[in-house]
Amino acid sequence: MSLRFRQLQAFHAIMETGTVTGAASVLGISQPGISNLLAQLEREARLPLFERNKGRLLPTPEAELLYREVDTVVRGLDHVAQAVTDLQNKHPGQLQIAAPHLLSFGFMPREIARFAKSRPNLSVSFQSQYSSKIQEWVISGLFEIGVVEMPILHDTLNYQVFQFETLATFPEESPLAVHDVLTPEILENEPFIVMGPEHQTHRRTRDIFQSAGRTWRTQIHTHLSENLLSFVKQGMGVAMIDPFTVTFDGESGYQTRPFRPAVMLDLAIITAKGRPLSTIAQDFLAQLTPSIASYATHSETGAAAS
């Protein structure tokens, strides 16, 4: 095979935007140009990457697997291109940080804006993604600083862990509002909106109900804290939600109470071992660490075990 980067870039853009039109807009080339690059890639790879259905492109399982491999490569070259642009424009540096979705709808934009206020020429590269991918990005050097949900999966990362108490969140008009504190006994058989079964809050909530000998009724499974809260607002049930999502939501339609025993969420700030941080990254880390710690009940520093 003689795959060309432009083919991979077009494929990546289609996967990211979902359409040829969106990919053409992102890359600044024509729709026929995108279609031609995709056709070349499918021909070179000898793989069907999309199914065409009524004008829509539906990724095949092969496309999903290829996307995981291509993602880091494409973002890496974009990162290099941005670095060249910064040098040409004599920017003093670029802040490179990635964080999970729960920090991306309020907390992290606020922190970046606060940091940039005294640095008008600062260039920022920020991305929200799942924690396992963020760890890969930090190791590869695409981002200097990452914030991730535990566990740490690689022994080439330094990290500082913070524990946060989640809040029992329920619809605004729920009878649960009469309680100052909620427990498994009170919430037995209440419908719950939960993260997937492998998520730490799912496992911890389940274990607490089991230890109490109470039935935990899960009704809706989703993968974003914003989704949890949206379902609560629609009256669909109770959810254990992190303090960042609740603090930065800014809307009504729900109430929160402490839950006992507490369901904790563990997050970590990560950097790559053996790779010195830029001055910009050091300065941002000095701001970020106490800001995150202000929401936490406990923190500890360490390195991932081999």
CSV table of C-alpha atoms in Angstrom, one decimal:
chain,number,residue,atom,x,y,z
A,1,MET,CA,0.0,0.0,0.0
A,2,SER,CA,1.0,3.6,-0.6
A,3,LEU,CA,-1.3,5.5,1.7
A,4,ARG,CA,-1.0,9.2,1.6
A,5,PHE,CA,-1.6,11.5,4.5
A,6,ARG,CA,-4.2,13.5,2.7
A,7,GLN,CA,-6.3,10.4,2.3
A,8,LEU,CA,-6.1,9.6,6.0
A,9,GLN,CA,-6.9,13.3,6.8
A,10,ALA,CA,-10.0,13.2,4.6
A,11,PHE,CA,-11.1,9.9,6.2
A,12,HIS,CA,-10.5,11.3,9.7
A,13,ALA,CA,-12.5,14.5,8.9
A,14,ILE,CA,-15.5,12.4,7.6
A,15,MET,CA,-15.4,10.3,10.8
A,16,GLU,CA,-15.3,13.5,13.0
A,17,THR,CA,-18.0,15.4,11.2
A,18,GLY,CA,-20.1,12.5,9.9
A,19,THR,CA,-20.5,13.9,6.4
A,20,VAL,CA,-18.5,14.6,3.2
A,21,THR,CA,-19.8,18.2,3.4
A,22,GLY,CA,-18.5,18.6,6.9
A,23,ALA,CA,-15.2,17.1,6.0
A,24,ALA,CA,-14.9,19.4,3.0
A,25,SER,CA,-15.6,22.4,5.2
A,26,VAL,CA,-13.0,21.4,7.8
A,27,LEU,CA,-10.2,20.8,5.3
A,28,GLY,CA,-11.1,23.6,3.0
A,29,ILE,CA,-11.4,21.5,-0.2
A,30,SER,CA,-14.3,20.5,-2.4
A,31,GLN,CA,-16.8,17.8,-1.7
A,32,PRO,CA,-15.7,15.9,-4.9
A,33,GLY,CA,-12.1,16.2,-3.7
A,34,ILE,CA,-13.1,14.5,-0.3
A,35,SER,CA,-15.0,11.8,-2.1
A,36,ASN,CA,-12.0,11.1,-4.4
A,37,LEU,CA,-9.6,10.9,-1.5
A,38,LEU,CA,-11.9,8.5,0.3
A,39,ALA,CA,-12.3,6.3,-2.8
A,40,GLN,CA,-8.5,6.2,-3.2
A,41,LEU,CA,-8.1,5.2,0.5
A,42,GLU,CA,-10.7,2.4,0.2
A,43,ARG,CA,-9.0,1.2,-3.0
A,44,GLU,CA,-5.5,1.2,-1.5
A,45,ALA,CA,-6.6,-0.4,1.8
A,46,ARG,CA,-8.9,-2.9,0.0
A,47,LEU,CA,-11.4,-2.3,2.8
A,48,PRO,CA,-15.0,-1.1,2.7
A,49,LEU,CA,-14.9,1.9,5.1
A,50,PHE,CA,-18.4,3.3,4.7
A,51,GLU,CA,-21.8,2.0,3.7
A,52,ARG,CA,-23.8,4.4,1.5
A,53,ASN,CA,-27.4,4.7,2.6
A,54,LYS,CA,-29.7,7.4,1.2
A,55,GLY,CA,-26.8,9.8,0.8
A,56,ARG,CA,-25.4,9.1,4.3
A,57,LEU,CA,-22.0,7.5,5.1
A,58,LEU,CA,-22.2,4.9,7.8
A,59,PRO,CA,-18.8,3.7,9.1
A,60,THR,CA,-18.1,0.0,8.9
A,61,PRO,CA,-16.5,-1.8,11.8
A,62,GLU,CA,-13.2,-1.7,9.8
A,63,ALA,CA,-13.5,2.1,9.7
A,64,GLU,CA,-14.0,2.4,13.4
A,65,LEU,CA,-10.8,0.4,14.0
A,66,LEU,CA,-8.8,2.4,11.5
A,67,TYR,CA,-10.1,5.6,13.0
A,68,ARG,CA,-8.5,4.7,16.4
A,69,GLU,CA,-5.1,4.3,14.7
A,70,VAL,CA,-5.4,7.3,12.4
A,71,ASP,CA,-6.6,9.7,15.1
A,72,THR,CA,-3.3,10.2,16.9
A,73,VAL,CA,-1.4,10.5,13.6
A,74,VAL,CA,-3.7,13.2,12.1
A,75,ARG,CA,-3.9,15.2,15.3
A,76,GLY,CA,-0.1,14.9,15.6
A,77,LEU,CA,0.5,16.5,12.2
A,78,ASP,CA,-2.1,19.2,13.0
A,79,HIS,CA,-0.2,19.8,16.2
A,80,VAL,CA,3.0,20.3,14.2
A,81,ALA,CA,1.3,22.6,11.7
A,82,GLN,CA,0.0,24.8,14.6
A,83,ALA,CA,3.5,24.9,16.2
A,84,VAL,CA,4.9,26.1,12.8
A,85,THR,CA,2.2,28.8,12.7
A,86,ASP,CA,3.0,29.9,16.2
A,87,LEU,CA,6.7,30.2,15.4
A,88,GLN,CA,5.9,32.2,12.2
A,89,ASN,CA,3.6,34.5,14.3
A,90,LYS,CA,6.2,34.7,17.1
A,91,HIS,CA,3.7,33.4,19.6
A,92,PRO,CA,5.3,33.0,23.1
A,93,GLY,CA,4.0,29.4,23.4
A,94,GLN,CA,1.0,27.1,23.2
A,95,LEU,CA,-1.0,25.8,26.0
A,96,GLN,CA,-1.8,22.1,25.3
A,97,ILE,CA,-4.3,20.5,27.5
A,98,ALA,CA,-6.9,17.7,27.2
A,99,ALA,CA,-9.7,16.9,29.7
A,100,PRO,CA,-12.7,14.6,30.1
A,101,HIS,CA,-16.1,15.9,29.0
A,102,LEU,CA,-17.3,16.6,32.6
A,103,LEU,CA,-14.7,19.4,32.8
A,104,SER,CA,-15.3,20.7,29.3
A,105,PHE,CA,-18.6,22.5,29.7
A,106,GLY,CA,-17.6,25.1,32.2
A,107,PHE,CA,-14.7,24.4,34.5
A,108,MET,CA,-11.9,24.1,31.9
A,109,PRO,CA,-13.0,27.0,29.7
A,110,ARG,CA,-13.1,29.2,32.8
A,111,GLU,CA,-9.6,28.1,33.8
A,112,ILE,CA,-8.2,28.7,30.3
A,113,ALA,CA,-9.9,32.1,30.0
A,114,ARG,CA,-8.5,33.1,33.4
A,115,PHE,CA,-5.0,32.0,32.4
A,116,ALA,CA,-5.2,33.7,29.0
A,117,LYS,CA,-6.4,37.0,30.5
A,118,SER,CA,-2.8,38.2,31.2
A,119,ARG,CA,-1.4,36.5,28.0
A,120,PRO,CA,-3.2,38.1,25.0
A,121,ASN,CA,-1.0,36.3,22.5
A,122,LEU,CA,-1.4,32.8,24.0
A,123,SER,CA,-2.3,30.0,21.6
A,124,VAL,CA,-4.4,27.3,23.1
A,125,SER,CA,-4.9,23.7,22.0
A,126,PHE,CA,-7.8,22.2,24.1
A,127,GLN,CA,-9.6,18.9,23.5
A,128,SER,CA,-12.2,16.9,25.4
A,129,GLN,CA,-12.1,13.2,25.0
A,130,TYR,CA,-12.4,9.9,26.9
A,131,SER,CA,-9.7,9.4,29.6
A,132,SER,CA,-7.9,6.4,28.0
A,133,LYS,CA,-7.4,8.4,24.8
A,134,ILE,CA,-6.1,11.5,26.8
A,135,GLN,CA,-3.5,9.3,28.4
A,136,GLU,CA,-2.3,8.2,25.0
A,137,TRP,CA,-2.2,11.8,23.8
A,138,VAL,CA,-0.1,12.9,26.8
A,139,ILE,CA,2.4,10.0,26.4
A,140,SER,CA,2.8,10.7,22.7
A,141,GLY,CA,3.4,14.4,23.3
A,142,LEU,CA,0.3,15.7,21.6
A,143,PHE,CA,-0.7,17.4,24.9
A,144,GLU,CA,1.5,18.4,27.8
A,145,ILE,CA,-1.2,18.2,30.5
A,146,GLY,CA,-4.2,16.0,30.8
A,147,VAL,CA,-7.0,15.5,33.3
A,148,VAL,CA,-8.4,12.0,33.3
A,149,GLU,CA,-10.7,9.8,35.2
A,150,MET,CA,-9.0,7.0,37.0
A,151,PRO,CA,-7.5,4.4,36.6
A,152,ILE,CA,-4.1,5.3,35.2
A,153,LEU,CA,-3.3,2.8,32.5
A,154,HIS,CA,0.4,3.5,31.7
A,155,ASP,CA,3.5,3.5,33.8
A,156,THR,CA,5.0,6.4,31.8
A,157,LEU,CA,2.8,9.0,33.4
A,158,ASN,CA,3.2,11.1,36.5
A,159,TYR,CA,-0.1,12.0,38.2
A,160,GLN,CA,-1.9,13.6,41.1
A,161,VAL,CA,-5.2,12.1,42.1
A,162,PHE,CA,-8.2,14.1,43.5
A,163,GLN,CA,-11.3,12.6,45.0
A,164,PHE,CA,-14.6,14.3,44.6
A,165,GLU,CA,-17.9,13.5,46.3
A,166,THR,CA,-20.8,13.1,43.9
A,167,LEU,CA,-24.2,14.5,44.6
A,168,ALA,CA,-27.5,12.6,44.5
A,169,THR,CA,-29.4,14.7,41.9
A,170,PHE,CA,-33.2,14.4,41.4
A,171,PRO,CA,-36.1,16.2,39.6
A,172,GLU,CA,-37.0,19.5,41.2
A,173,GLU,CA,-40.5,18.5,42.2
A,174,SER,CA,-39.6,15.1,43.6
A,175,PRO,CA,-40.8,14.1,47.1
A,176,LEU,CA,-37.1,13.2,47.8
A,177,ALA,CA,-36.6,17.0,48.5
A,178,VAL,CA,-37.9,16.5,52.1
A,179,HIS,CA,-34.7,14.6,53.0
A,180,ASP,CA,-31.5,16.5,54.0
A,181,VAL,CA,-29.4,13.4,53.2
A,182,LEU,CA,-30.2,10.5,50.9
A,183,THR,CA,-29.3,6.8,51.6
A,184,PRO,CA,-29.7,3.4,49.9
A,185,GLU,CA,-32.7,2.8,52.2
A,186,ILE,CA,-34.4,6.0,50.9
A,187,LEU,CA,-33.5,5.5,47.3
A,188,GLU,CA,-34.3,1.8,47.1
A,189,ASN,CA,-36.3,1.0,43.9
A,190,GLU,CA,-36.0,4.7,42.7
A,191,PRO,CA,-35.1,4.7,39.0
A,192,PHE,CA,-31.4,5.6,38.5
A,193,ILE,CA,-29.7,7.2,35.5
A,194,VAL,CA,-26.2,5.8,35.4
A,195,MET,CA,-22.9,5.7,33.5
A,196,GLY,CA,-21.9,2.4,31.9
A,197,PRO,CA,-21.2,-0.6,34.2
A,198,GLU,CA,-17.4,-0.1,34.0
A,199,HIS,CA,-17.5,3.5,35.2
A,200,GLN,CA,-16.2,4.0,38.7
A,201,THR,CA,-19.3,5.7,40.0
A,202,HIS,CA,-21.5,2.9,38.6
A,203,ARG,CA,-19.4,0.3,40.4
A,204,ARG,CA,-19.2,2.2,43.7
A,205,THR,CA,-23.0,3.0,43.8
A,206,ARG,CA,-23.8,-0.6,43.1
A,207,ASP,CA,-21.5,-1.8,45.8
A,208,ILE,CA,-23.0,0.6,48.4
A,209,PHE,CA,-26.5,-0.6,47.6
A,210,GLN,CA,-25.4,-4.3,47.8
A,211,SER,CA,-23.7,-3.7,51.1
A,212,ALA,CA,-26.8,-2.1,52.5
A,213,GLY,CA,-28.9,-5.0,51.3
A,214,ARG,CA,-31.0,-2.7,49.1
A,215,THR,CA,-32.2,-2.9,45.5
A,216,TRP,CA,-30.6,-0.6,43.1
A,217,ARG,CA,-32.8,0.0,40.1
A,218,THR,CA,-30.9,1.3,37.0
A,219,GLN,CA,-33.2,2.5,34.2
A,220,ILE,CA,-31.1,4.6,31.8
A,221,HIS,CA,-27.5,4.1,30.9
A,222,THR,CA,-25.5,6.8,29.2
A,223,HIS,CA,-21.8,8.0,28.9
A,224,LEU,CA,-21.7,11.7,29.7
A,225,SER,CA,-22.4,13.6,32.9
A,226,GLU,CA,-24.3,16.2,31.0
A,227,ASN,CA,-26.6,13.5,29.7
A,228,LEU,CA,-27.2,12.3,33.3
A,229,LEU,CA,-28.3,15.7,34.3
A,230,SER,CA,-30.5,16.2,31.3
A,231,PHE,CA,-32.4,13.1,32.0
A,232,VAL,CA,-32.8,14.1,35.7
A,233,LYS,CA,-34.3,17.5,34.5
A,234,GLN,CA,-36.8,15.5,32.4
A,235,GLY,CA,-38.0,13.7,35.5
A,236,MET,CA,-36.5,10.3,34.5
A,237,GLY,CA,-34.9,9.5,37.9
A,238,VAL,CA,-32.0,10.0,40.2
A,239,ALA,CA,-28.3,10.3,39.2
A,240,MET,CA,-25.0,10.6,41.1
A,241,ILE,CA,-23.4,13.6,39.5
A,242,ASP,CA,-19.9,15.2,39.9
A,243,PRO,CA,-19.7,18.7,41.4
A,244,PHE,CA,-18.3,20.3,38.2
A,245,THR,CA,-21.4,19.4,36.1
A,246,VAL,CA,-23.7,20.7,38.8
A,247,THR,CA,-21.7,23.9,39.5
A,248,PHE,CA,-21.5,25.0,35.9
A,249,ASP,CA,-24.9,23.9,34.7
A,250,GLY,CA,-26.7,27.2,35.4
A,251,GLU,CA,-30.2,25.8,34.8
A,252,SER,CA,-33.1,24.8,37.1
A,253,GLY,CA,-35.2,21.7,37.1
A,254,TYR,CA,-33.3,19.6,39.7
A,255,GLN,CA,-32.2,19.5,43.3
A,256,THR,CA,-29.2,17.9,44.9
A,257,ARG,CA,-28.5,16.2,48.3
A,258,PRO,CA,-25.5,14.5,49.9
A,259,PHE,CA,-25.6,10.8,49.7
A,260,ARG,CA,-24.3,8.5,52.4
A,261,PRO,CA,-22.1,6.5,52.2
A,262,ALA,CA,-20.5,8.9,49.8
A,263,VAL,CA,-19.9,7.8,46.1
A,264,MET,CA,-16.5,9.2,45.2
A,265,LEU,CA,-15.2,10.1,41.7
A,266,ASP,CA,-11.4,10.0,41.2
A,267,LEU,CA,-9.7,12.3,38.7
A,268,ALA,CA,-6.0,12.8,38.0
A,269,ILE,CA,-3.9,15.5,36.5
A,270,ILE,CA,-1.3,13.8,34.3
A,271,THR,CA,2.0,14.6,32.6
A,272,ALA,CA,4.5,12.5,30.8
A,273,LYS,CA,7.5,11.1,32.6
A,274,GLY,CA,10.9,12.2,31.3
A,275,ARG,CA,9.5,15.1,29.3
A,276,PRO,CA,10.0,18.5,30.8
A,277,LEU,CA,7.0,20.8,30.8
A,278,SER,CA,7.2,24.1,28.9
A,279,THR,CA,7.1,27.3,30.9
A,280,ILE,CA,3.5,27.9,29.7
A,281,ALA,CA,2.5,24.4,30.9
A,282,GLN,CA,4.2,24.8,34.3
A,283,ASP,CA,2.4,28.1,34.9
A,284,PHE,CA,-1.0,26.7,33.9
A,285,LEU,CA,-0.4,23.6,36.1
A,286,ALA,CA,0.3,25.9,39.0
A,287,GLN,CA,-3.1,27.5,38.5
A,288,LEU,CA,-5.0,24.4,37.6
A,289,THR,CA,-4.0,22.2,40.6
A,290,PRO,CA,-5.4,24.4,43.4
A,291,SER,CA,-8.5,25.1,41.3
A,292,ILE,CA,-9.3,21.4,41.0
A,293,ALA,CA,-8.3,20.8,44.6
A,294,SER,CA,-10.9,23.3,45.7
A,295,TYR,CA,-13.7,20.9,44.7
A,296,ALA,CA,-12.0,17.8,46.1
A,297,THR,CA,-12.2,16.1,49.4
A,298,HIS,CA,-8.8,14.4,49.2
A,299,SER,CA,-5.7,14.3,46.9
A,300,GLU,CA,-2.5,12.4,46.6
A,301,THR,CA,0.5,12.4,44.2
A,302,GLY,CA,2.1,9.3,42.7
A,303,ALA,CA,3.3,7.5,39.6
A,304,ALA,CA,1.6,4.6,37.8
A,305,ALA,CA,2.7,1.2,38.9
A,306,SER,CA,4.4,-1.0,36.3
